[in-house]
Amino acid sequence: MFSKEEKNTLTSRLAPIIDTEIEVPPDKSISHRAVLMASLSNGPCVIRNFLEGEDCKSTAQAMRQLGVHIESPEPGTLVVEGTAGRFTKPFGDIDCGNSGTTMRLMAGILAAQPFSSTLIGDPSLSKRPMKRVIDPLRLMGAEISAEGEKSCPPLRIEGSPSLKGVTYKLPVASAQVKSAVLLAGLFAEGETTVIETVKSRDHTERMLDYFLIKSRREEVWEHKDSPKNRRLSEISTSLNGGQIPESMDFTVPGDISSAAFWMVAAAAQPGSRLLVTDVGLNATRTGIIDVLIRMGARIREIIETSMNGEPAGNIDVKGTTLQGTEIHGSEIPNVIDEIPIISVAAALAKGTTVIRDAAELRVKETDRIAAVASNLRAMGVTVEEFPDGMKILGGTPLKGARLPSFGDHRIAMAFAIAGLFASGETVIEDTACVNTSYPGFAETLERIKKGVRIKHRTKMLSQFKTQPATL
Ligand code: S3P
């Protein structure tokens, strides 16, 4: 059903029933933040289960360019010598590769340094909008210039060691922008507050707590006394500048966004059974579970531990014939990275699925609405495109096709999974991009293809208990 027949392609064909236990790679969002926070801290930190994907390597390399000593004594482990927020002017441009998270979070840190720096990216990242992060950093006193109307990279940052704290209401739900402002706020004079009207992933806030930064979170509820109409209307996070994170060891849980591909492969196949172990179960990321349950899958999420302030555990999926659903509003940020694979689930489901309020997808690694619609159509699915989403008519048998990845890891993997349900062969082209978030994806699917029941030695989750620095 799946093999690496040509270099830089993925090939899949009709899959057998899945019956396996699986581990997924470390969480990408958390790996980025762990290396940043460890670098900002006041001493040595050991990061375990760090994602060795291209995006997170870009973040580690960026910190090295700022003079942080980072060693990798073995794959997946980083020893980071935190410099208490004191960095040296980088030699040359800082290359963020394909990684929007690296560029936006680094912009927050660099805006506050007493030197100038330039952030560059690959052709995809060079087209992504950076105005959203430049605006609040300028309000704090940073000087940043970028290219064109959408303020695309390169970002030329004239750092300022005298940033001022601000109160900033995010115009787009973006954990990257929120994190950039909070990181800049660590260096700023006075208090920095970021206000969200829709909750985005909260890994930065949790990590600030874990590294003993004092911050304050407040929630404003509308119709608080009516359980039916209660609605979270504002979430604010505030911190005072001048704080240095305490050096800590950190272990990264598995990535639910990577698990999502296998969850859909199992959920959409009656008789399939999948157990994903040691995966992050932060409620700002588990929307994929809610969506698949709404579509009829039987899923149990078992939170077993807190890994450095992040809930983690297992996900047990039983497959079925899925039904269409609606996804919109405040649920979108929680599933933003999963929409390509959810769209594949929608094509496999009976009935119609409507996705709205997801215009952000148009400014990801590629325009994910256009890419998903085009690839689904090539497989025989009827899709209506909206500026902010799609309507997918499910239930038509999928036809195998030769499909572009659009250089986007999540498009490549989503359509490799679609190929497991299609007649004939599906070839995804240009799949080196998968390494940005999921090294080993092809090998895992290769093993699943053989129908081998994989039973891992389930890790003792207790080993991930909060630990002080050991060095
Ligand atoms: C991320 C936040 C999301 C997500 C991206 C990773 C993060 O982007 O799509 O893959 O680690 O903060 P936005 O913050 O732009 O929504």
Short mmCIF file of C-alpha atoms and ligand atoms in Angstrom, two decimals:
data_model
loop_
_atom_site.label_atom_id
_atom_site.label_comp_id
_atom_site.label_asym_id
_atom_site.label_seq_id
_atom_site.Cartn_x
_atom_site.Cartn_y
_atom_site.Cartn_z
CA MET A 1 0.00 0.00 0.00
CA PHE A 2 2.84 2.39 0.53
CA SER A 3 6.42 2.49 -0.55
CA LYS A 4 9.18 4.96 -1.31
CA GLU A 5 9.36 3.97 -4.94
CA GLU A 6 11.00 7.09 -6.25
CA LYS A 7 13.23 9.44 -4.39
CA ASN A 8 11.29 12.38 -3.06
CA THR A 9 7.85 10.80 -3.62
CA LEU A 10 5.44 8.85 -1.45
CA THR A 11 3.31 6.13 -3.00
CA SER A 12 0.22 4.60 -1.42
CA ARG A 13 -2.54 2.22 -2.39
CA LEU A 14 -5.52 0.55 -0.72
CA ALA A 15 -4.73 -0.22 2.92
CA PRO A 16 -5.48 -3.24 5.07
CA ILE A 17 -7.26 -2.73 8.37
CA ILE A 18 -5.03 -1.04 10.93
CA ASP A 19 -4.48 -2.78 14.24
CA THR A 20 -1.51 -1.31 15.97
CA GLU A 21 0.05 0.79 18.68
CA ILE A 22 2.12 3.72 17.56
CA GLU A 23 4.38 6.45 18.88
CA VAL A 24 4.61 9.74 17.04
CA PRO A 25 7.50 12.21 16.80
CA PRO A 26 7.96 14.89 19.47
CA ASP A 27 5.71 17.94 19.33
CA LYS A 28 6.96 20.58 16.94
CA SER A 29 5.46 23.64 18.66
CA ILE A 30 6.76 22.54 22.06
CA SER A 31 10.23 21.63 20.73
CA HIS A 32 10.67 25.15 19.30
CA ARG A 33 9.66 26.76 22.56
CA ALA A 34 11.80 24.43 24.69
CA VAL A 35 14.99 25.38 22.87
CA LEU A 36 14.11 29.09 23.00
CA MET A 37 13.22 29.09 26.68
CA ALA A 38 16.28 26.99 27.58
CA SER A 39 18.48 29.45 25.65
CA LEU A 40 16.92 32.38 27.52
CA SER A 41 17.37 30.65 30.88
CA ASN A 42 20.11 31.20 33.42
CA GLY A 43 21.99 27.92 32.99
CA PRO A 44 22.23 24.44 31.49
CA CYS A 45 19.05 22.65 30.43
CA VAL A 46 18.65 19.17 28.97
CA ILE A 47 15.84 18.86 26.43
CA ARG A 48 14.77 15.26 25.85
CA ASN A 49 12.65 13.97 23.00
CA PHE A 50 13.40 17.11 20.96
CA LEU A 51 11.95 16.96 17.43
CA GLU A 52 14.82 16.46 14.98
CA GLY A 53 12.71 17.90 12.14
CA GLU A 54 14.01 20.65 9.88
CA ASP A 55 11.82 23.38 11.45
CA CYS A 56 13.03 22.81 15.00
CA LYS A 57 16.62 22.42 13.83
CA SER A 58 16.27 25.93 12.34
CA THR A 59 15.33 27.27 15.78
CA ALA A 60 18.27 25.53 17.48
CA GLN A 61 20.61 26.80 14.76
CA ALA A 62 19.26 30.36 15.17
CA MET A 63 20.09 30.27 18.89
CA ARG A 64 23.57 28.92 18.11
CA GLN A 65 24.09 31.91 15.80
CA LEU A 66 23.27 34.12 18.77
CA GLY A 67 26.10 32.51 20.73
CA VAL A 68 24.15 29.88 22.69
CA HIS A 69 26.12 26.67 23.14
CA ILE A 70 23.87 23.75 22.17
CA GLU A 71 25.12 20.18 21.94
CA SER A 72 23.32 17.04 20.92
CA PRO A 73 24.99 14.15 22.78
CA GLU A 74 22.51 11.73 21.20
CA PRO A 75 19.64 12.00 18.72
CA GLY A 76 16.65 13.72 20.31
CA THR A 77 18.62 15.20 23.23
CA LEU A 78 19.87 18.76 23.36
CA VAL A 79 22.02 20.22 26.07
CA VAL A 80 21.48 23.97 25.98
CA GLU A 81 23.67 26.39 27.96
CA GLY A 82 21.25 29.21 28.70
CA THR A 83 22.81 32.66 28.58
CA ALA A 84 20.30 34.50 30.78
CA GLY A 85 19.01 36.53 27.84
CA ARG A 86 22.45 37.81 26.79
CA PHE A 87 23.22 37.08 23.15
CA THR A 88 25.89 38.05 20.64
CA LYS A 89 25.27 39.69 17.27
CA PRO A 90 24.81 36.91 14.72
CA PHE A 91 27.37 36.44 12.01
CA GLY A 92 25.35 36.54 8.76
CA ASP A 93 21.60 36.18 8.26
CA ILE A 94 19.56 33.80 10.38
CA ASP A 95 17.95 31.26 8.08
CA CYS A 96 14.56 30.08 9.37
CA GLY A 97 14.12 27.64 6.46
CA ASN A 98 10.44 26.74 6.07
CA SER A 99 9.54 27.57 9.66
CA GLY A 100 7.07 30.37 10.40
CA THR A 101 7.31 29.57 14.11
CA THR A 102 11.09 30.10 14.08
CA MET A 103 10.80 33.42 12.26
CA ARG A 104 7.96 34.89 14.32
CA LEU A 105 9.22 33.80 17.74
CA MET A 106 12.80 34.79 16.94
CA ALA A 107 11.54 38.22 15.82
CA GLY A 108 10.19 38.72 19.36
CA ILE A 109 13.55 37.91 20.94
CA LEU A 110 15.67 39.79 18.39
CA ALA A 111 13.54 42.94 18.62
CA ALA A 112 14.89 43.40 22.15
CA GLN A 113 18.61 42.83 21.51
CA PRO A 114 21.26 45.56 21.39
CA PHE A 115 22.26 44.63 17.82
CA SER A 116 20.80 44.35 14.36
CA SER A 117 19.90 41.06 12.70
CA THR A 118 18.20 39.70 9.60
CA LEU A 119 15.79 36.76 9.42
CA ILE A 120 15.46 35.01 6.08
CA GLY A 121 13.50 31.95 4.92
CA ASP A 122 12.96 29.55 2.03
CA PRO A 123 10.77 30.57 -0.94
CA SER A 124 7.56 29.48 0.87
CA LEU A 125 8.37 31.33 4.11
CA SER A 126 9.47 34.36 2.06
CA LYS A 127 5.86 34.74 0.90
CA ARG A 128 4.25 34.55 4.34
CA PRO A 129 2.86 37.66 6.07
CA MET A 130 4.97 39.08 8.88
CA LYS A 131 3.02 42.33 9.44
CA ARG A 132 1.11 40.58 12.22
CA VAL A 133 4.30 40.23 14.25
CA ILE A 134 5.98 43.47 13.12
CA ASP A 135 3.03 45.65 14.22
CA PRO A 136 3.06 44.78 17.94
CA LEU A 137 6.87 44.74 18.09
CA ARG A 138 6.99 48.23 16.56
CA LEU A 139 4.48 49.39 19.17
CA MET A 140 6.95 48.14 21.77
CA GLY A 141 9.67 50.30 20.17
CA ALA A 142 11.40 47.88 17.79
CA GLU A 143 12.56 48.90 14.33
CA ILE A 144 11.75 46.21 11.80
CA SER A 145 11.53 46.40 8.04
CA ALA A 146 10.23 43.81 5.59
CA GLU A 147 9.34 43.42 1.92
CA GLY A 148 6.20 44.63 0.14
CA GLU A 149 2.63 45.27 1.20
CA LYS A 150 2.25 42.05 3.19
CA SER A 151 5.57 42.70 4.96
CA CYS A 152 7.19 39.45 3.91
CA PRO A 153 10.68 38.24 4.85
CA PRO A 154 13.53 39.06 5.00
CA LEU A 155 12.92 40.80 8.32
CA ARG A 156 15.59 43.36 9.09
CA ILE A 157 15.52 44.01 12.81
CA GLU A 158 17.24 46.94 14.45
CA GLY A 159 17.11 45.61 17.99
CA SER A 160 16.36 47.95 20.86
CA PRO A 161 17.36 47.16 24.45
CA SER A 162 14.76 49.66 25.67
CA LEU A 163 11.47 48.13 24.50
CA LYS A 164 8.37 49.26 26.40
CA GLY A 165 5.66 46.87 27.60
CA VAL A 166 2.33 47.19 25.74
CA THR A 167 -1.20 45.87 25.91
CA TYR A 168 -1.89 44.26 22.57
CA LYS A 169 -5.13 42.70 21.34
CA LEU A 170 -4.39 40.13 18.65
CA PRO A 171 -6.22 40.90 15.39
CA VAL A 172 -5.70 37.27 14.24
CA ALA A 173 -5.82 34.19 16.45
CA SER A 174 -2.13 33.33 16.34
CA ALA A 175 -0.06 31.53 18.95
CA GLN A 176 3.05 32.59 17.06
CA VAL A 177 2.26 36.31 17.37
CA LYS A 178 1.15 35.91 21.00
CA SER A 179 4.43 34.13 21.76
CA ALA A 180 6.58 36.71 19.94
CA VAL A 181 5.04 39.54 21.99
CA LEU A 182 5.40 37.65 25.27
CA LEU A 183 9.05 36.80 24.53
CA ALA A 184 9.76 40.45 23.67
CA GLY A 185 7.88 41.36 26.86
CA LEU A 186 10.44 39.42 28.92
CA PHE A 187 12.98 42.09 27.90
CA ALA A 188 10.67 45.12 27.97
CA GLU A 189 10.26 47.79 30.58
CA GLY A 190 7.05 47.37 32.57
CA GLU A 191 4.14 45.05 31.89
CA THR A 192 3.26 43.40 28.56
CA THR A 193 -0.26 42.05 28.07
CA VAL A 194 -1.50 40.03 25.11
CA ILE A 195 -5.27 39.73 24.67
CA GLU A 196 -6.85 36.99 22.58
CA THR A 197 -10.52 36.86 21.62
CA VAL A 198 -10.18 33.28 20.40
CA LYS A 199 -8.00 30.88 22.32
CA SER A 200 -4.90 29.65 20.46
CA ARG A 201 -2.42 27.00 21.61
CA ASP A 202 -1.01 27.91 25.01
CA HIS A 203 2.36 26.14 25.05
CA THR A 204 4.30 29.38 25.56
CA GLU A 205 2.25 30.32 28.62
CA ARG A 206 2.69 26.84 30.11
CA MET A 207 6.39 26.93 29.44
CA LEU A 208 6.75 30.36 31.03
CA ASP A 209 5.22 28.85 34.18
CA TYR A 210 7.45 25.79 33.99
CA PHE A 211 10.59 27.93 33.69
CA LEU A 212 9.35 29.92 36.72
CA ILE A 213 8.48 33.16 34.95
CA LYS A 214 5.76 35.02 36.83
CA SER A 215 2.80 35.74 34.58
CA ARG A 216 -0.91 36.41 35.08
CA ARG A 217 -3.79 34.98 33.07
CA GLU A 218 -7.33 36.35 33.06
CA GLU A 219 -10.46 35.18 31.29
CA VAL A 220 -13.52 37.30 30.50
CA TRP A 221 -16.74 35.36 30.03
CA GLU A 222 -19.92 36.56 28.37
CA HIS A 223 -23.23 35.35 29.86
CA LYS A 224 -21.25 33.79 32.67
CA ASP A 225 -24.34 32.68 34.60
CA SER A 226 -25.99 30.89 31.71
CA PRO A 227 -24.38 27.47 31.16
CA LYS A 228 -25.94 27.37 27.67
CA ASN A 229 -24.80 30.80 26.42
CA ARG A 230 -21.53 31.11 28.36
CA ARG A 231 -18.77 32.18 26.00
CA LEU A 232 -15.12 33.00 26.56
CA SER A 233 -14.74 36.46 25.06
CA GLU A 234 -11.20 37.41 26.11
CA ILE A 235 -8.13 35.69 27.46
CA SER A 236 -5.25 37.89 28.53
CA THR A 237 -1.72 36.99 29.56
CA SER A 238 0.51 39.53 31.27
CA LEU A 239 4.09 39.47 32.42
CA ASN A 240 6.64 41.96 33.69
CA GLY A 241 9.88 42.52 31.83
CA GLY A 242 13.28 41.86 33.34
CA GLN A 243 12.60 38.23 34.30
CA ILE A 244 15.04 35.45 33.45
CA PRO A 245 13.78 31.85 33.11
CA GLU A 246 15.28 29.38 35.61
CA SER A 247 17.26 26.59 33.96
CA MET A 248 15.16 23.42 33.81
CA ASP A 249 15.24 20.07 32.07
CA PHE A 250 12.37 19.47 29.71
CA THR A 251 10.89 16.43 27.95
CA VAL A 252 8.73 16.99 24.90
CA PRO A 253 5.57 14.88 24.47
CA GLY A 254 4.51 13.35 21.13
CA ASP A 255 2.86 15.57 18.54
CA ILE A 256 -0.92 15.22 18.23
CA SER A 257 -0.72 16.99 14.84
CA SER A 258 1.46 14.11 13.60
CA ALA A 259 -0.80 11.55 15.29
CA ALA A 260 -3.74 13.06 13.39
CA PHE A 261 -2.70 11.35 10.13
CA TRP A 262 -2.87 7.86 11.64
CA MET A 263 -5.94 8.75 13.70
CA VAL A 264 -7.83 9.54 10.49
CA ALA A 265 -6.43 6.44 8.73
CA ALA A 266 -7.84 4.31 11.57
CA ALA A 267 -11.01 6.31 12.27
CA ALA A 268 -12.23 6.13 8.67
CA GLN A 269 -11.80 2.34 8.37
CA PRO A 270 -14.46 0.17 10.04
CA GLY A 271 -12.68 -2.52 12.07
CA SER A 272 -9.44 -0.56 12.49
CA ARG A 273 -7.97 0.01 15.93
CA LEU A 274 -5.11 2.33 16.81
CA LEU A 275 -3.46 3.25 20.08
CA VAL A 276 -1.26 6.36 19.98
CA THR A 277 0.99 6.46 23.04
CA ASP A 278 2.84 9.23 24.89
CA VAL A 279 1.23 12.03 22.93
CA GLY A 280 0.56 15.61 24.04
CA LEU A 281 -3.08 16.15 25.04
CA ASN A 282 -3.13 19.89 25.65
CA ALA A 283 -6.78 20.98 25.31
CA THR A 284 -5.78 23.76 22.89
CA ARG A 285 -4.61 21.04 20.48
CA THR A 286 -7.08 18.16 20.89
CA GLY A 287 -9.78 19.56 18.56
CA ILE A 288 -9.00 16.73 16.10
CA ILE A 289 -10.39 14.27 18.67
CA ASP A 290 -13.63 16.28 19.04
CA VAL A 291 -14.03 16.55 15.26
CA LEU A 292 -13.51 12.82 14.66
CA ILE A 293 -15.90 11.94 17.50
CA ARG A 294 -18.51 14.24 15.91
CA MET A 295 -17.90 12.37 12.66
CA GLY A 296 -18.78 9.12 14.45
CA ALA A 297 -15.37 7.64 15.37
CA ARG A 298 -15.01 6.05 18.78
CA ILE A 299 -12.05 7.71 20.45
CA ARG A 300 -10.85 7.61 24.02
CA GLU A 301 -8.29 10.06 25.24
CA ILE A 302 -6.47 8.96 28.38
CA ILE A 303 -4.49 11.70 30.09
CA GLU A 304 -1.86 9.91 32.14
CA THR A 305 0.58 12.54 33.21
CA SER A 306 1.75 16.10 33.02
CA MET A 307 5.01 16.36 31.13
CA ASN A 308 6.56 19.61 32.31
CA GLY A 309 3.17 21.31 32.53
CA GLU A 310 1.81 19.71 29.34
CA PRO A 311 -0.86 17.00 29.68
CA ALA A 312 0.11 13.79 27.89
CA GLY A 313 -1.19 10.27 27.51
CA ASN A 314 -2.69 7.88 24.99
CA ILE A 315 -5.37 8.09 22.30
CA ASP A 316 -7.39 4.99 21.46
CA VAL A 317 -9.19 5.10 18.08
CA LYS A 318 -11.77 2.64 16.75
CA GLY A 319 -12.70 2.98 13.09
CA THR A 320 -16.14 3.34 11.58
CA THR A 321 -17.92 4.83 8.58
CA LEU A 322 -17.54 8.54 9.26
CA GLN A 323 -20.25 11.18 8.79
CA GLY A 324 -19.80 14.77 7.57
CA THR A 325 -19.57 17.62 10.08
CA GLU A 326 -19.22 21.41 10.41
CA ILE A 327 -16.08 23.13 11.66
CA HIS A 328 -15.95 26.87 12.23
CA GLY A 329 -15.52 29.73 14.70
CA SER A 330 -13.46 29.26 17.82
CA GLU A 331 -12.76 25.59 17.03
CA ILE A 332 -10.60 26.56 14.03
CA PRO A 333 -7.35 27.57 15.84
CA ASN A 334 -7.48 24.26 17.72
CA VAL A 335 -7.48 22.24 14.47
CA ILE A 336 -5.72 24.67 12.13
CA ASP A 337 -2.83 22.30 11.30
CA GLU A 338 -5.14 19.28 11.05
CA ILE A 339 -7.51 20.69 8.42
CA PRO A 340 -5.73 19.02 5.46
CA ILE A 341 -6.14 15.56 7.05
CA ILE A 342 -9.64 16.42 8.35
CA SER A 343 -10.53 17.28 4.74
CA VAL A 344 -9.40 13.79 3.73
CA ALA A 345 -11.62 12.36 6.51
CA ALA A 346 -14.46 14.51 5.12
CA ALA A 347 -13.98 13.08 1.64
CA LEU A 348 -14.16 9.56 3.10
CA ALA A 349 -17.24 10.36 5.21
CA LYS A 350 -20.89 10.06 4.24
CA GLY A 351 -22.51 13.46 3.70
CA THR A 352 -21.18 16.98 3.51
CA THR A 353 -18.51 18.68 5.59
CA VAL A 354 -18.33 22.47 5.78
CA ILE A 355 -15.22 24.26 7.03
CA ARG A 356 -15.48 28.06 7.53
CA ASP A 357 -13.58 30.86 9.34
CA ALA A 358 -10.30 29.27 8.27
CA ALA A 359 -8.87 31.95 5.94
CA GLU A 360 -5.59 31.55 7.86
CA LEU A 361 -5.06 28.35 5.88
CA ARG A 362 -4.35 30.49 2.84
CA VAL A 363 -1.15 31.84 4.44
CA LYS A 364 0.37 28.62 5.76
CA GLU A 365 3.31 26.77 4.14
CA THR A 366 1.13 26.89 1.02
CA ASP A 367 -2.46 28.03 0.40
CA ARG A 368 -3.90 24.94 2.09
CA ILE A 369 -7.48 25.60 0.96
CA ALA A 370 -6.46 25.70 -2.71
CA ALA A 371 -4.05 22.75 -2.31
CA VAL A 372 -6.58 20.51 -0.54
CA ALA A 373 -9.37 21.39 -2.98
CA SER A 374 -7.16 20.76 -6.00
CA ASN A 375 -5.84 17.39 -4.75
CA LEU A 376 -9.27 16.18 -3.59
CA ARG A 377 -10.74 17.08 -6.99
CA ALA A 378 -7.94 15.13 -8.70
CA MET A 379 -9.08 12.12 -6.65
CA GLY A 380 -12.68 12.56 -7.81
CA VAL A 381 -14.15 14.50 -4.89
CA THR A 382 -16.55 17.43 -5.33
CA VAL A 383 -15.26 20.43 -3.40
CA GLU A 384 -16.59 23.98 -3.26
CA GLU A 385 -13.99 26.54 -2.22
CA PHE A 386 -14.77 29.62 -0.11
CA PRO A 387 -12.36 32.42 0.72
CA ASP A 388 -12.31 31.06 4.29
CA GLY A 389 -12.92 27.36 3.85
CA MET A 390 -14.46 24.54 1.84
CA LYS A 391 -17.53 22.41 1.39
CA ILE A 392 -16.56 18.78 0.75
CA LEU A 393 -19.06 16.25 -0.55
CA GLY A 394 -18.00 12.97 1.01
CA GLY A 395 -18.66 9.38 0.12
CA THR A 396 -17.52 9.24 -3.53
CA PRO A 397 -14.92 6.44 -3.88
CA LEU A 398 -11.46 8.01 -4.16
CA LYS A 399 -9.43 7.47 -7.33
CA GLY A 400 -5.66 7.16 -7.07
CA ALA A 401 -3.81 10.09 -8.64
CA ARG A 402 -0.39 11.69 -9.06
CA LEU A 403 -0.51 14.70 -6.76
CA PRO A 404 1.76 17.62 -5.91
CA SER A 405 2.70 18.24 -2.28
CA PHE A 406 2.89 21.99 -2.96
CA GLY A 407 6.09 21.75 -0.92
CA ASP A 408 3.90 21.48 2.20
CA HIS A 409 4.54 18.67 4.69
CA ARG A 410 0.95 18.43 5.90
CA ILE A 411 -0.46 18.31 2.35
CA ALA A 412 2.02 15.55 1.43
CA MET A 413 1.13 13.41 4.46
CA ALA A 414 -2.64 14.03 4.27
CA PHE A 415 -2.76 12.84 0.66
CA ALA A 416 -0.49 9.84 1.33
CA ILE A 417 -3.23 8.82 3.81
CA ALA A 418 -5.96 9.56 1.22
CA GLY A 419 -4.12 7.16 -1.10
CA LEU A 420 -4.64 4.35 1.41
CA PHE A 421 -8.37 4.56 0.68
CA ALA A 422 -8.15 5.07 -3.10
CA SER A 423 -8.41 2.67 -6.00
CA GLY A 424 -5.16 2.29 -7.95
CA GLU A 425 -1.98 4.02 -6.99
CA THR A 426 -1.48 7.47 -5.48
CA VAL A 427 1.89 9.15 -5.85
CA ILE A 428 2.69 12.30 -3.93
CA GLU A 429 5.51 14.29 -5.49
CA ASP A 430 8.14 16.44 -3.83
CA THR A 431 7.86 14.95 -0.35
CA ALA A 432 11.21 15.97 1.17
CA CYS A 433 9.12 18.63 2.95
CA VAL A 434 7.74 15.89 5.26
CA ASN A 435 11.01 16.14 7.19
CA THR A 436 10.04 19.58 8.47
CA SER A 437 7.72 17.97 11.01
CA TYR A 438 7.74 14.18 10.61
CA PRO A 439 11.05 12.43 9.98
CA GLY A 440 10.18 8.73 9.72
CA PHE A 441 6.68 9.16 8.30
CA ALA A 442 7.37 6.98 5.25
CA GLU A 443 8.94 4.22 7.36
CA THR A 444 6.01 4.12 9.79
CA LEU A 445 3.50 3.79 7.01
CA GLU A 446 5.68 1.16 5.38
CA ARG A 447 5.43 -0.91 8.58
CA ILE A 448 1.70 -0.34 8.89
CA LYS A 449 1.30 -1.42 5.28
CA LYS A 450 2.70 -4.83 6.09
CA GLY A 451 -0.14 -5.21 8.57
CA VAL A 452 2.42 -5.94 11.30
CA ARG A 453 0.93 -5.33 14.69
CA ILE A 454 3.40 -2.94 16.24
CA LYS A 455 3.49 -3.14 20.00
CA HIS A 456 5.88 -0.65 21.50
CA ARG A 457 7.48 -0.95 24.84
CA THR A 458 5.16 1.69 26.27
CA LYS A 459 7.30 4.32 27.89
CA MET A 460 6.91 4.80 31.59
CA LEU A 461 5.19 8.14 31.50
CA SER A 462 6.30 8.68 35.09
CA GLN A 463 9.85 9.19 33.81
CA PHE A 464 8.64 12.50 32.43
CA LYS A 465 7.90 14.03 35.81
CA THR A 466 9.00 17.60 36.33
CA GLN A 467 12.71 17.60 36.92
CA PRO A 468 15.08 20.33 38.05
CA ALA A 469 18.17 20.81 35.89
CA THR A 470 20.55 17.87 36.34
CA LEU A 471 23.72 19.41 35.01
C1 S3P B 1 2.13 27.33 15.78
C2 S3P B 1 0.98 28.04 15.67
C3 S3P B 1 0.08 27.96 14.52
C4 S3P B 1 0.31 26.69 13.73
C5 S3P B 1 1.77 26.46 13.47
C6 S3P B 1 2.53 26.34 14.77
C7 S3P B 1 2.99 27.54 16.95
O1 S3P B 1 0.30 29.07 13.67
O2 S3P B 1 -0.40 26.73 12.53
O3 S3P B 1 1.95 25.25 12.75
O4 S3P B 1 3.87 26.71 17.22
O5 S3P B 1 2.81 28.56 17.63
P1 S3P B 1 -0.36 30.53 13.97
O6 S3P B 1 0.11 30.94 15.29
O7 S3P B 1 0.16 31.39 12.88
O8 S3P B 1 -1.82 30.32 13.92
#
